[in-house]
Short mmCIF file of C-alpha atoms in Angstrom, two decimals:
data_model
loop_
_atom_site.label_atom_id
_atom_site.label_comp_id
_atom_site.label_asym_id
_atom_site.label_seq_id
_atom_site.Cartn_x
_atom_site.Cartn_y
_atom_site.Cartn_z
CA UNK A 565 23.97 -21.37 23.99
CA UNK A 566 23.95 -25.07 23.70
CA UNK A 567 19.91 -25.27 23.39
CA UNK A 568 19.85 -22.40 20.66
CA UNK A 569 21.24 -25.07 17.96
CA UNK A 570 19.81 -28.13 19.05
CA UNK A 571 18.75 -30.33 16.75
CA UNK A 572 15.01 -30.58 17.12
CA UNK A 573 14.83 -26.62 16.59
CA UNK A 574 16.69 -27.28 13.57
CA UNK A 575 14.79 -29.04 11.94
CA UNK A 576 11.84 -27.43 12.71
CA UNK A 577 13.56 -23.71 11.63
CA UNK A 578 14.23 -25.77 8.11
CA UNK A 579 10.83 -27.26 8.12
CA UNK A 580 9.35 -23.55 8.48
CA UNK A 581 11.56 -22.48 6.03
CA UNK A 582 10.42 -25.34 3.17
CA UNK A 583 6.76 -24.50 4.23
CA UNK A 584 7.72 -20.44 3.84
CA UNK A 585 9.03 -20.79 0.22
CA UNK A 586 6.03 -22.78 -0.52
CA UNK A 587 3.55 -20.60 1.03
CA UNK A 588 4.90 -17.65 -1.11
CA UNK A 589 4.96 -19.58 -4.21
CA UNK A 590 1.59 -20.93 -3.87
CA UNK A 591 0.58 -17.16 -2.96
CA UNK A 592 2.41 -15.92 -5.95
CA UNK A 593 0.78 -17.23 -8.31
CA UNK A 594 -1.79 -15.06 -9.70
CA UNK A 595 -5.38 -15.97 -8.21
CA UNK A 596 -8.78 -14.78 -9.33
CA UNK A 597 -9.81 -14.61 -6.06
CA UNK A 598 -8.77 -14.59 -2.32
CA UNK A 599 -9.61 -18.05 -0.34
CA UNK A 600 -12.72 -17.39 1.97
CA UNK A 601 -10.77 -17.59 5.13
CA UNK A 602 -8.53 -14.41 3.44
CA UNK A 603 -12.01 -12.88 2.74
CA UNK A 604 -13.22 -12.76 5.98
CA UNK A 605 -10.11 -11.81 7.71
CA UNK A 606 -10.02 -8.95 5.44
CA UNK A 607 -13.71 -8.06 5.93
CA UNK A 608 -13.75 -8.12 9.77
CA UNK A 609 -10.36 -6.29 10.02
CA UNK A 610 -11.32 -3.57 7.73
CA UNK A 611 -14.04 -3.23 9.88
CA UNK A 612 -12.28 -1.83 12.67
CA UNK A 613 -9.87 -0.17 10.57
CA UNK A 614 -12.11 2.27 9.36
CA UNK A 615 -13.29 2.46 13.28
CA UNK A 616 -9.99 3.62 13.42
CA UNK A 617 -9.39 5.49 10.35
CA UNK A 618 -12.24 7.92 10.75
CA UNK A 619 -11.53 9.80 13.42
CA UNK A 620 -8.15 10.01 12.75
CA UNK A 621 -8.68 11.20 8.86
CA UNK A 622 -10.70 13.99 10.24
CA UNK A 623 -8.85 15.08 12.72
CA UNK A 624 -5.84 15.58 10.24
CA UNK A 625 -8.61 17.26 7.80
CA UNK A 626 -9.06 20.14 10.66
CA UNK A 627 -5.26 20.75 10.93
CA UNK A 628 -5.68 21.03 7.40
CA UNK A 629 -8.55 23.14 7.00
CA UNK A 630 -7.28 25.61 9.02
CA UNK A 631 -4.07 25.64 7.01
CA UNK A 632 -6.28 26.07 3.66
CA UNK A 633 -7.89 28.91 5.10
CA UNK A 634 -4.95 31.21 5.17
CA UNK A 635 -4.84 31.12 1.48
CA UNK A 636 -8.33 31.04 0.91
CA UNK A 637 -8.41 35.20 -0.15
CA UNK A 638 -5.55 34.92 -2.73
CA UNK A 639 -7.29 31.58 -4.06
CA UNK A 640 -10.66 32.90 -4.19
CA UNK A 641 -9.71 36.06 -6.11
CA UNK A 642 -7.91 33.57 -8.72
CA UNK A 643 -10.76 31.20 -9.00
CA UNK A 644 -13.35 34.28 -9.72
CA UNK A 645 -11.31 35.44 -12.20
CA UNK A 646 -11.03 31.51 -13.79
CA UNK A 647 -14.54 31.62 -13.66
CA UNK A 648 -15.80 33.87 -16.77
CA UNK A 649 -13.30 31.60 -18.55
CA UNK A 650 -15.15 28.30 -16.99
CA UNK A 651 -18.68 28.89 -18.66
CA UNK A 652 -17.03 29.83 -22.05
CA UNK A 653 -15.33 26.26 -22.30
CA UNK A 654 -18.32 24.19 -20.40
CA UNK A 655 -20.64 26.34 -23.14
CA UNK A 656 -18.02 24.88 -25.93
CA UNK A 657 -18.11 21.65 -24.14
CA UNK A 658 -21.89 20.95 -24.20
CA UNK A 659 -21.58 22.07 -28.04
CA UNK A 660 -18.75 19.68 -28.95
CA UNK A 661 -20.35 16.86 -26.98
CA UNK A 662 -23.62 17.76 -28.73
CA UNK A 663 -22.13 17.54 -32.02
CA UNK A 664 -20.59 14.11 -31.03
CA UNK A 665 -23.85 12.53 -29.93
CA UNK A 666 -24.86 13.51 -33.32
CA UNK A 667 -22.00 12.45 -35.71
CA UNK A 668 -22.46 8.85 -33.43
CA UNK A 669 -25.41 8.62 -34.17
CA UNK A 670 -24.71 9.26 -38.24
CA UNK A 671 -22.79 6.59 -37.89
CA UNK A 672 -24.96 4.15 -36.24
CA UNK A 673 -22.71 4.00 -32.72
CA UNK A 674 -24.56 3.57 -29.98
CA UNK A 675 -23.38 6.15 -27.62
CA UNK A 676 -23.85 3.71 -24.38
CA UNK A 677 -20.72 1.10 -25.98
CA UNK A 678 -18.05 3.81 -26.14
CA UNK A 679 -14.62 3.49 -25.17
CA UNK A 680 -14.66 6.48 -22.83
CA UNK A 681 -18.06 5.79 -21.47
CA UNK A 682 -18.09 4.36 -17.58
CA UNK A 683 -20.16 5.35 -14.50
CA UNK A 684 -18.22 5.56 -11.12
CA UNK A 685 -18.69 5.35 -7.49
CA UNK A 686 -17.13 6.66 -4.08
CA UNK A 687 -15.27 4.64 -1.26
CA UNK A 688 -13.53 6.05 1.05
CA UNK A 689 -9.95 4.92 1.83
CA UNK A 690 -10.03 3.01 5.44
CA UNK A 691 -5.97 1.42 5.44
CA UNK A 692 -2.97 1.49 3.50
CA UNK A 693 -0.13 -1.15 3.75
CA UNK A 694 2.58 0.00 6.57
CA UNK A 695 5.59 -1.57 4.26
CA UNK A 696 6.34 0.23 1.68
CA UNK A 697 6.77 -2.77 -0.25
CA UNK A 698 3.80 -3.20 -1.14
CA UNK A 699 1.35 -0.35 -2.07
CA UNK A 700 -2.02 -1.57 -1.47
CA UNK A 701 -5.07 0.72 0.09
CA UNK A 702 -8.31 -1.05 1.73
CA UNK A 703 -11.29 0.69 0.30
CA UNK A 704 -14.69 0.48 2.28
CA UNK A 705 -16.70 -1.08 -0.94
CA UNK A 706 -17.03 -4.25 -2.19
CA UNK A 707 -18.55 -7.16 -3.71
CA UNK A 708 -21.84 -5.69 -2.55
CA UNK A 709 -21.18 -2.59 -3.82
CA UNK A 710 -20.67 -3.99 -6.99
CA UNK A 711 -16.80 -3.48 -6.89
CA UNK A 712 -15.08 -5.84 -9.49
CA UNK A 713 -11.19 -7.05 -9.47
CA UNK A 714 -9.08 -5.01 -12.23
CA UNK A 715 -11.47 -1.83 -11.83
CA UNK A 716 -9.97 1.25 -12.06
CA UNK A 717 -9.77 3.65 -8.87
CA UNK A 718 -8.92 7.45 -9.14
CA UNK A 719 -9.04 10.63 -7.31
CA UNK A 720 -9.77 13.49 -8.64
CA UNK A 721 -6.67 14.60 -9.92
CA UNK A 722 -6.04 11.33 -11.83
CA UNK A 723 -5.58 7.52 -11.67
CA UNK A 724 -3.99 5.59 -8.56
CA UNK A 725 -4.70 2.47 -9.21
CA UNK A 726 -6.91 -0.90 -9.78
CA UNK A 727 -8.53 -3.02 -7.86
CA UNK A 728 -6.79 -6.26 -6.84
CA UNK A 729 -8.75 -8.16 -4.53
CA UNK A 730 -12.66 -8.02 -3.80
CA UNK A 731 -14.02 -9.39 -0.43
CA UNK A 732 -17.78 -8.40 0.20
CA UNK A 733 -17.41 -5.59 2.27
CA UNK A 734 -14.28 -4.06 1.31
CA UNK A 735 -11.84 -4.45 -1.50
CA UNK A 736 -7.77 -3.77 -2.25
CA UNK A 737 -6.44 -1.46 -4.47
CA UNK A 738 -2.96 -2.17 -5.63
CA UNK A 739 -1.51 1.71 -6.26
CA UNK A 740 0.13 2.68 -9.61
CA UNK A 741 3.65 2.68 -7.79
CA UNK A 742 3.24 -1.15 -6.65
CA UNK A 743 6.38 -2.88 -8.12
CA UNK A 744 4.60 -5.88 -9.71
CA UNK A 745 5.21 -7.25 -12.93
CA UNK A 746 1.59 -7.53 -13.81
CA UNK A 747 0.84 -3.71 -12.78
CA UNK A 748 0.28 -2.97 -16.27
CA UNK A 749 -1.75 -0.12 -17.71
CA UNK A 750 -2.65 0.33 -21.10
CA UNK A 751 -1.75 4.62 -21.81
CA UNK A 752 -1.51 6.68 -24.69
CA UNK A 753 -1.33 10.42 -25.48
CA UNK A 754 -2.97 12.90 -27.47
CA UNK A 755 -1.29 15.84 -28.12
CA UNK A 756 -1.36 15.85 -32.08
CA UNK A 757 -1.45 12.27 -32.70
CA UNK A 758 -2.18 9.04 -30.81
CA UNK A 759 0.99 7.47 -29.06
CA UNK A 760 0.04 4.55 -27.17
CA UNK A 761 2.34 2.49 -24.91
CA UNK A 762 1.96 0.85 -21.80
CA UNK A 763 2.61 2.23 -17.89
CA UNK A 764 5.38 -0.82 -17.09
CA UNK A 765 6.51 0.06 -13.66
CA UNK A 766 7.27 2.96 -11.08
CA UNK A 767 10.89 4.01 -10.06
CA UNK A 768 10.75 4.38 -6.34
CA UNK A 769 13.57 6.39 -6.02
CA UNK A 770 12.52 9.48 -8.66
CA UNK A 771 8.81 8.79 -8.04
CA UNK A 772 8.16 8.53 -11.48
CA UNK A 773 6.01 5.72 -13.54
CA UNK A 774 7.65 4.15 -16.44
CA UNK A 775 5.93 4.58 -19.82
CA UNK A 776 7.59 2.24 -21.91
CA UNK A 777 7.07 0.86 -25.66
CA UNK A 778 6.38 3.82 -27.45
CA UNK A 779 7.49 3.37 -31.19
CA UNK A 780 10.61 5.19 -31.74
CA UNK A 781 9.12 7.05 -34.66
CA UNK A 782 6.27 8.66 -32.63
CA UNK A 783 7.31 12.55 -30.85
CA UNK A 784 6.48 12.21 -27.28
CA UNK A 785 7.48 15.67 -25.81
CA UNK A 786 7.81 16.81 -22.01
CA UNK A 787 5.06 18.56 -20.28
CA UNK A 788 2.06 16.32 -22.45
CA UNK A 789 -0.41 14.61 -20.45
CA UNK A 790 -1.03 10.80 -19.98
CA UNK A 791 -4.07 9.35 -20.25
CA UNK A 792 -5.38 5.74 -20.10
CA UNK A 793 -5.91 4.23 -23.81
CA UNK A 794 -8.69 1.97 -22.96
CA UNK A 795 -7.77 -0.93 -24.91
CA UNK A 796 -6.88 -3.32 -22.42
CA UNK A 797 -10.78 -3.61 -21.89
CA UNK A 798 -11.16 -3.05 -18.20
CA UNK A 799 -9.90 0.69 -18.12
CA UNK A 800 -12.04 3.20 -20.12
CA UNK A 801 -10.11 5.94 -22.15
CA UNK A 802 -9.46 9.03 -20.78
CA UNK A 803 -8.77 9.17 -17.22
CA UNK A 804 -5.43 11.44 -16.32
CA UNK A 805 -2.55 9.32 -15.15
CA UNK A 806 0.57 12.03 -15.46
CA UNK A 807 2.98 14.55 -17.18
CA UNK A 808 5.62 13.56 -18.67
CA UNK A 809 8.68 14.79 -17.27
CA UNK A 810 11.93 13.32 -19.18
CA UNK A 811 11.89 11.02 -22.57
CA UNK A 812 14.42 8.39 -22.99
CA UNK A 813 15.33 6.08 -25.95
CA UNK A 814 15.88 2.33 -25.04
CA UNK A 815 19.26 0.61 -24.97
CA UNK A 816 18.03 -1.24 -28.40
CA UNK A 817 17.10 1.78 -29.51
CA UNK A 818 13.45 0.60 -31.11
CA UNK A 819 11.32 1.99 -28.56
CA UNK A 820 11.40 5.08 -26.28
CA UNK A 821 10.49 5.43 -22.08
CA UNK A 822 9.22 8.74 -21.08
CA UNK A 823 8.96 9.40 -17.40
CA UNK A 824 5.43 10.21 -15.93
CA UNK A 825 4.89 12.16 -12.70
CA UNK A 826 2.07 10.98 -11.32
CA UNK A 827 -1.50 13.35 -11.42
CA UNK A 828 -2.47 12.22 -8.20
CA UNK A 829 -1.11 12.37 -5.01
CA UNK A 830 -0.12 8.81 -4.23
CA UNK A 831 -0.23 9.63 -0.21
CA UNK A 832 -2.73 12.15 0.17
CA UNK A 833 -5.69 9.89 -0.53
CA UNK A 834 -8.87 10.32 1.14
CA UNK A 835 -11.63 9.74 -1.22
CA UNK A 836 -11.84 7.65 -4.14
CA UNK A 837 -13.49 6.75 -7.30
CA UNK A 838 -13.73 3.28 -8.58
CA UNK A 839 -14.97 3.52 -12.31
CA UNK A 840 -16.89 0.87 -13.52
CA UNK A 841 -16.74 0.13 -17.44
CA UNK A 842 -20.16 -1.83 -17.08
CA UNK A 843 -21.02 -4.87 -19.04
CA UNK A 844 -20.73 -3.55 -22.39
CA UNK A 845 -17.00 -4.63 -22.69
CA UNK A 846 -17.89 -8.26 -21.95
CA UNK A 847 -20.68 -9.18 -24.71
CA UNK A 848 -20.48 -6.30 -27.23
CA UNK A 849 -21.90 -8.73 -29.78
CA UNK A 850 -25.07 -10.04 -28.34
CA UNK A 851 -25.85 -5.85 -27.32
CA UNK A 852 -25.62 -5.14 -30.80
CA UNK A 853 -27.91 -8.38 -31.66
CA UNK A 854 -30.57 -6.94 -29.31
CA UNK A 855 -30.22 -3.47 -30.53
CA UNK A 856 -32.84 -3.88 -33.74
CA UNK B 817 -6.98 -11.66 31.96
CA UNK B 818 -3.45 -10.28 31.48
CA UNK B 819 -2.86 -12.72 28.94
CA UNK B 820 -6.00 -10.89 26.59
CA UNK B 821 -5.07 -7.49 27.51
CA UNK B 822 -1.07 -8.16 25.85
CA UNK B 823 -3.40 -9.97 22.76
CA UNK B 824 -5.22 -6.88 22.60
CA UNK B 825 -2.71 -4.11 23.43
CA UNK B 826 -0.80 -5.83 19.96
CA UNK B 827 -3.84 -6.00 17.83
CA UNK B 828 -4.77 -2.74 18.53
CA UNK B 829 -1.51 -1.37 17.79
CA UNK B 830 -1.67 -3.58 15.01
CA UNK B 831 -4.85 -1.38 13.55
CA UNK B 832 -3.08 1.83 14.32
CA UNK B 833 0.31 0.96 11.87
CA UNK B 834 -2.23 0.56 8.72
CA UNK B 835 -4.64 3.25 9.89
CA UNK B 836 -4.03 6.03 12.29
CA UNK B 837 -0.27 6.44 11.75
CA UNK B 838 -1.09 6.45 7.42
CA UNK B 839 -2.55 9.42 8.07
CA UNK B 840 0.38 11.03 9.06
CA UNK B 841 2.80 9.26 7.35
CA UNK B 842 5.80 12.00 6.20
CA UNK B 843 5.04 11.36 2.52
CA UNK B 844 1.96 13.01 2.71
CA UNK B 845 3.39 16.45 3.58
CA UNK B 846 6.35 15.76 0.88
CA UNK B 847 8.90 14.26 2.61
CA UNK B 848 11.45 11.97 1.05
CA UNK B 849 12.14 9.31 3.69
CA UNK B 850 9.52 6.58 4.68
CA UNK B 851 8.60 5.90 8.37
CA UNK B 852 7.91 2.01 8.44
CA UNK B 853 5.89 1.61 11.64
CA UNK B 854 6.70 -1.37 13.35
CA UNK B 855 5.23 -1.11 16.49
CA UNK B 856 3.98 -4.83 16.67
CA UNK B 857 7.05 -6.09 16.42
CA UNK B 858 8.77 -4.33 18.77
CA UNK B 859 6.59 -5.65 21.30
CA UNK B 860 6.85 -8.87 20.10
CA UNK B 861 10.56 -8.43 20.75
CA UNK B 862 9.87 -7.50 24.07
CA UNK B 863 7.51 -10.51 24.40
CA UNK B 864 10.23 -12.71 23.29
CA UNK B 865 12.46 -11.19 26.10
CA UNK B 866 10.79 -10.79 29.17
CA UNK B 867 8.51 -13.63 28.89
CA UNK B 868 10.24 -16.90 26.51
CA UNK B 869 11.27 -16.83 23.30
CA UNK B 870 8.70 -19.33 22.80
CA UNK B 871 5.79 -16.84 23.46
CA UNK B 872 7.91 -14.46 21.28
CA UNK B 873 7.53 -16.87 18.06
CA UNK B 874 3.68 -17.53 19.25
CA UNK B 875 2.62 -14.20 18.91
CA UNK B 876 5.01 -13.72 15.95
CA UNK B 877 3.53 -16.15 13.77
CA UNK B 878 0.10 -14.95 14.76
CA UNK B 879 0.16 -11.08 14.34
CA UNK B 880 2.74 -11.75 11.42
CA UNK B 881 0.57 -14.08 9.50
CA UNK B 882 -2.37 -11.35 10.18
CA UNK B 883 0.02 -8.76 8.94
CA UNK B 884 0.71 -10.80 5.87
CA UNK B 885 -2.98 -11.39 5.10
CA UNK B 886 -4.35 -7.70 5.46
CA UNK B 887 -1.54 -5.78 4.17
CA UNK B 888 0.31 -8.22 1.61
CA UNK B 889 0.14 -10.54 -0.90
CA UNK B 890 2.17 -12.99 0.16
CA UNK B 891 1.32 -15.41 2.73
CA UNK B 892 4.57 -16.23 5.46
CA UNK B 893 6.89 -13.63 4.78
CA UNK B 894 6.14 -11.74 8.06
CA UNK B 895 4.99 -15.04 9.74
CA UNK B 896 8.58 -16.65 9.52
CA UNK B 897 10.21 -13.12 10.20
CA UNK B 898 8.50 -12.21 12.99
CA UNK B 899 9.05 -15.34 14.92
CA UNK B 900 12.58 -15.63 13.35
CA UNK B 901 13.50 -12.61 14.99
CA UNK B 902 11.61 -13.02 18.16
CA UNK B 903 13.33 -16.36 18.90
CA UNK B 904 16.27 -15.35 18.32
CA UNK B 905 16.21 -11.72 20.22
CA UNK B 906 14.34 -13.85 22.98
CA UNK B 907 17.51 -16.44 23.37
CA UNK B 908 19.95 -13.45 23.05
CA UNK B 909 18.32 -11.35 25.79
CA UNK B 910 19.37 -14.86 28.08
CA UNK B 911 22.88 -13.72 28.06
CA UNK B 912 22.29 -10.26 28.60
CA UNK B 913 21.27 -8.52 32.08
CA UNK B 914 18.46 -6.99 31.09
CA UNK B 915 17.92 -3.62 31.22
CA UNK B 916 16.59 -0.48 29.25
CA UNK B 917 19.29 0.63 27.27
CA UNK B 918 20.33 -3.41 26.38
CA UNK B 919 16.60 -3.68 25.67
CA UNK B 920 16.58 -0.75 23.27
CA UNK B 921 19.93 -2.68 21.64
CA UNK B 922 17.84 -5.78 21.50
CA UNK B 923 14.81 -4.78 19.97
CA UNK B 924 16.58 -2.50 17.35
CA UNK B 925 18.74 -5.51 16.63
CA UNK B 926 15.78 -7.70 15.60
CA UNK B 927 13.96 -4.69 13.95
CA UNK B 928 16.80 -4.49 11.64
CA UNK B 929 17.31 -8.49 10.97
CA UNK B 930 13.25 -8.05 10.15
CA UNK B 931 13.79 -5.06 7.63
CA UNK B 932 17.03 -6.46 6.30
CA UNK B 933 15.50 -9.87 5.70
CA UNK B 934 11.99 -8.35 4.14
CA UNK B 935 14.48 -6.28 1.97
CA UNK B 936 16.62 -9.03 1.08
CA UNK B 937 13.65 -11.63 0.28
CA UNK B 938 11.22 -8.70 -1.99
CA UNK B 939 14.35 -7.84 -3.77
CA UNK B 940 14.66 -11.42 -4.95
CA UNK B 941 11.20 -12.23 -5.90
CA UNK B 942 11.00 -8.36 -7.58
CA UNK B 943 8.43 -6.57 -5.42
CA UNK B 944 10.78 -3.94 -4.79
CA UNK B 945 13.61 -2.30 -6.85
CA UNK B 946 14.69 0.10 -4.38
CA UNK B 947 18.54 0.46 -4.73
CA UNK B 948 20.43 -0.58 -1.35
CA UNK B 949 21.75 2.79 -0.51
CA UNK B 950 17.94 4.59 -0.48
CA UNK B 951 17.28 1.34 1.26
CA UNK B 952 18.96 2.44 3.73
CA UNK B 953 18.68 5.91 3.96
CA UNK B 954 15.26 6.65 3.21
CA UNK B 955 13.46 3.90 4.92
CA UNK B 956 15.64 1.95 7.42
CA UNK B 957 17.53 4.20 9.52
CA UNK B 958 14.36 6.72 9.62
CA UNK B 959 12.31 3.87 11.02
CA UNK B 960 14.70 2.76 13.41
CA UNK B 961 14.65 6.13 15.16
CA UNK B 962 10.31 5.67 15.01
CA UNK B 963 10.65 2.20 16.07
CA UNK B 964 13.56 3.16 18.69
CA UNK B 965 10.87 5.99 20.10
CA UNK B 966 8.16 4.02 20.41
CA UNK B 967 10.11 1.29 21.94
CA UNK B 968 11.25 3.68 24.60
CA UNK B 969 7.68 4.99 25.09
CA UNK B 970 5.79 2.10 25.53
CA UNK B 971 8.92 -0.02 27.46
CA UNK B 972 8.03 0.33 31.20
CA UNK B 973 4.45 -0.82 30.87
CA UNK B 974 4.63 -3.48 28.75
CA UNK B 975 7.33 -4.31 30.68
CA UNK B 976 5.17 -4.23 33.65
CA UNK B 977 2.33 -6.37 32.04
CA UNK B 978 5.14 -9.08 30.99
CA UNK B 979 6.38 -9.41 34.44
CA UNK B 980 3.27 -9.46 35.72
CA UNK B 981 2.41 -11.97 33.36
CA UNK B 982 5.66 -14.23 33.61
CA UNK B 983 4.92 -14.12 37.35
CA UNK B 984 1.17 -15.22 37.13
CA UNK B 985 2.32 -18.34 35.29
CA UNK B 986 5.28 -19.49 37.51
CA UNK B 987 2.96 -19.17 40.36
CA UNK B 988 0.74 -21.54 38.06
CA UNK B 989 3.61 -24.20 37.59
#
């Protein structure tokens, strides 16, 4: 193969190969936003994906369905008997929340600005990235929707992910088990006292999410549930990430890792939520100067 | 005419690795190992063989670079594979008589310099810590039997349309 290392092709594989390294860098680099040719690739191809998605996502749901129905006596019976117990704690629920409206508004909060307080919406999944190396979802929301980058996006069994990128018509979520250093969540949990940390990573090969930089001193016991802390501003406090399964001290030995199984399914996604903090995060001070 | 319906065969089975075959993706009903559709480039591949390497790196950098912008972040890393791969596969397949199994052998070969490569080039800029050994248990040898599959399915008519195609333009020249 005399032509296969000529030099002409040479040059132009280590042309391609100066232009590749400087393609990812430049697309490494963390961007607020996607360029608009990106955008509108995105757009129209997400288009047709969920042209394609559809049909095929309810298809599966009949194979399902039928599945679900075999179980459906045994589940039913379970649930009616879960049910007495349902109205006692929604009847304690309306009386604790009740009782916090009130004791907020003792103290002059103003129940709208709370941590935990956030409206959400519904998009329905219409992709997910073929590579595993990178977990991103398409959603069918966007801009116009009033999607914003960094929301967060659940199920209902508990968080997924955030949003990365926001085109018009359609936005990408970037999956709690995306390997990226800046997939960073903000957690804590609440058995007896507050133990915050932060969700650091995922470890593909147990399936479990890293919840590193928890003070040493703190208990963090197996079986207690993760939840979002809400003070990285973007995320509001309370929404279920995991369990934790194992608890580890560091090789320093000043902070501990617990491992988190995930609440949600991170394949069986159909329908999501993206929550949406509102405005009150961004100008808390001039909100409180209108307030009077 | 031919020329739009190869464009459009790839595109379409472009859609269907991000959408259709996500639905049933193995994970989903608890399975360990990954299934890594690649159905785009094994016809690439094929491209690449049965019509010139250089219409192998054409569509390569095209449906790579698409890849790259709706299912990554990073822009080129399935651009430069792609066509990498296809080139090369394309100016191996010269030497060879081609046939199906040597094709099969062929378009595995360049779906594993793809994976290896991806592998190789996430693990150094961190976007994956998978450990070599799940690497290549859980994702790459899987795929290669999907990939294998589907190159056996779809090989006589795309073979067909690339013949067809290869023919249309030499009557051209």
């Amino acid at each position: 193969m005399p032509q296969f290392f000529s030099n002409k092709r040479l040059i132009v594989l280590l042309v391609s190969i100066i232009v590749l390294v400087a393609l990812i860098g430049t697309s490494m680099k963390e961007r607020d936003a996607l360029t608009i040719p990106e955008q509108f690739f995105k757009d129209s191809v997400g288009w047709l994906q969920s042209v394609f998605y559809k049909p095929a996502n309810s298809v599966a749901g009949l194979f399902e369905s039928v599945e679900d129905m075999k179980d459906m006596y045994e589940e039913n019976k379970l649930l009616k008997s879960r049910l007495n117990e349902f109205v006692a704690l929604s009847e304690e629920l309306k009386e604790v929340k009740k009782e916090n409206a009130e004791l907020k508004n003792e103290l002059n909060i103003d129940p709208s600005t709370g941590i935990s307080n956030y409206q959400t919406f519904h998009a329905n999944m219409i992709a997910r990235s073929p590579d595993r190396w990178n977990d991103l979802l398409t959603i069918d929301k966007g801009k116009q929707d009033g999607v914003e980058a960094n929301m967060a996006v659940t199920t209902p069994e508990g968080l997924i992910g955030k949003i990365k990128n926001v085109q018009p018509f359609s936005s990408t979520v970037q999956l709690v088990s995306d390997v990226d250093r800046t997939n960073r969540i903000a957690a804590m949990t609440q058995e007896d006292e507050n133990v915050f940390g932060t969700i650091e990573g995922y470890d593909t090969e147990r399936d479990v999410l890293l919840f590193a930089k928890i003070p040493v001193d703190t208990k963090v016991k197996k079986g207690q549930t993760v939840i979002t802390a809400g003070n990285g501003g973007i995320f509001p406090r309370g929404i279920v990430i995991g369990e934790i399964l194992d608890v580890e001290t560091d090789n320093v030995g000043t902070t501990q890792t617990a491992y988190v199984k995930p609440a949600a399914d991170l394949y069986d996604i159909n329908n999501v939520m993206v929550i949406d903090r509102g405005a009150q995060t961004v100008t808390p001070s001039s909100e409180e100067g209108d307030e009077e | 005419m031919k020329q739009l319906l190869l464009s459009g065969t790839l595109f379409v089975l472009f859609l269907l690795e991000g959408t259709v075959f996500q639905v049933f993706a193995p994970e989903q009903y608890g399975f360990e190992f990954q299934l890594i559709p690649r159905f785009v480039t094994v016809v690439v591949l094929l491209v690449g063989m049965y019509l010139s390497p250089m219409f192998g790196v054409i569509f390569g950098v095209i449906f790579g670079l698409l890849h790259d912008l709706i299912y990554t972040d990073l822009v080129g890393v399935y651009m430069f594979g792609i066509a990498v791969s296809a080139y090369i596969i394309g100016y191996l397949s010269r030497v060879f008589q081609l046939n199906l199994f040597i094709s099969l052998v062929l378009v595995l070969l360049g779906f594993s310099m793809l994976e290896f490569y991806v592998y190789e080039l996430f693990s150094l800029i961190n976007v994956t810590n998978l450990s070599f050994n799940s690497f290549i248990y859980d994702r790459y040898l899987p795929s290669l039997i999907l990939n294998g599959v589907f190159m056996l399915i779809v090989y006589f008519p795309v073979k067909r349309l690339l013949e067809e195609l290869s023919e249309s333009r030499r009557q051209e020249n």
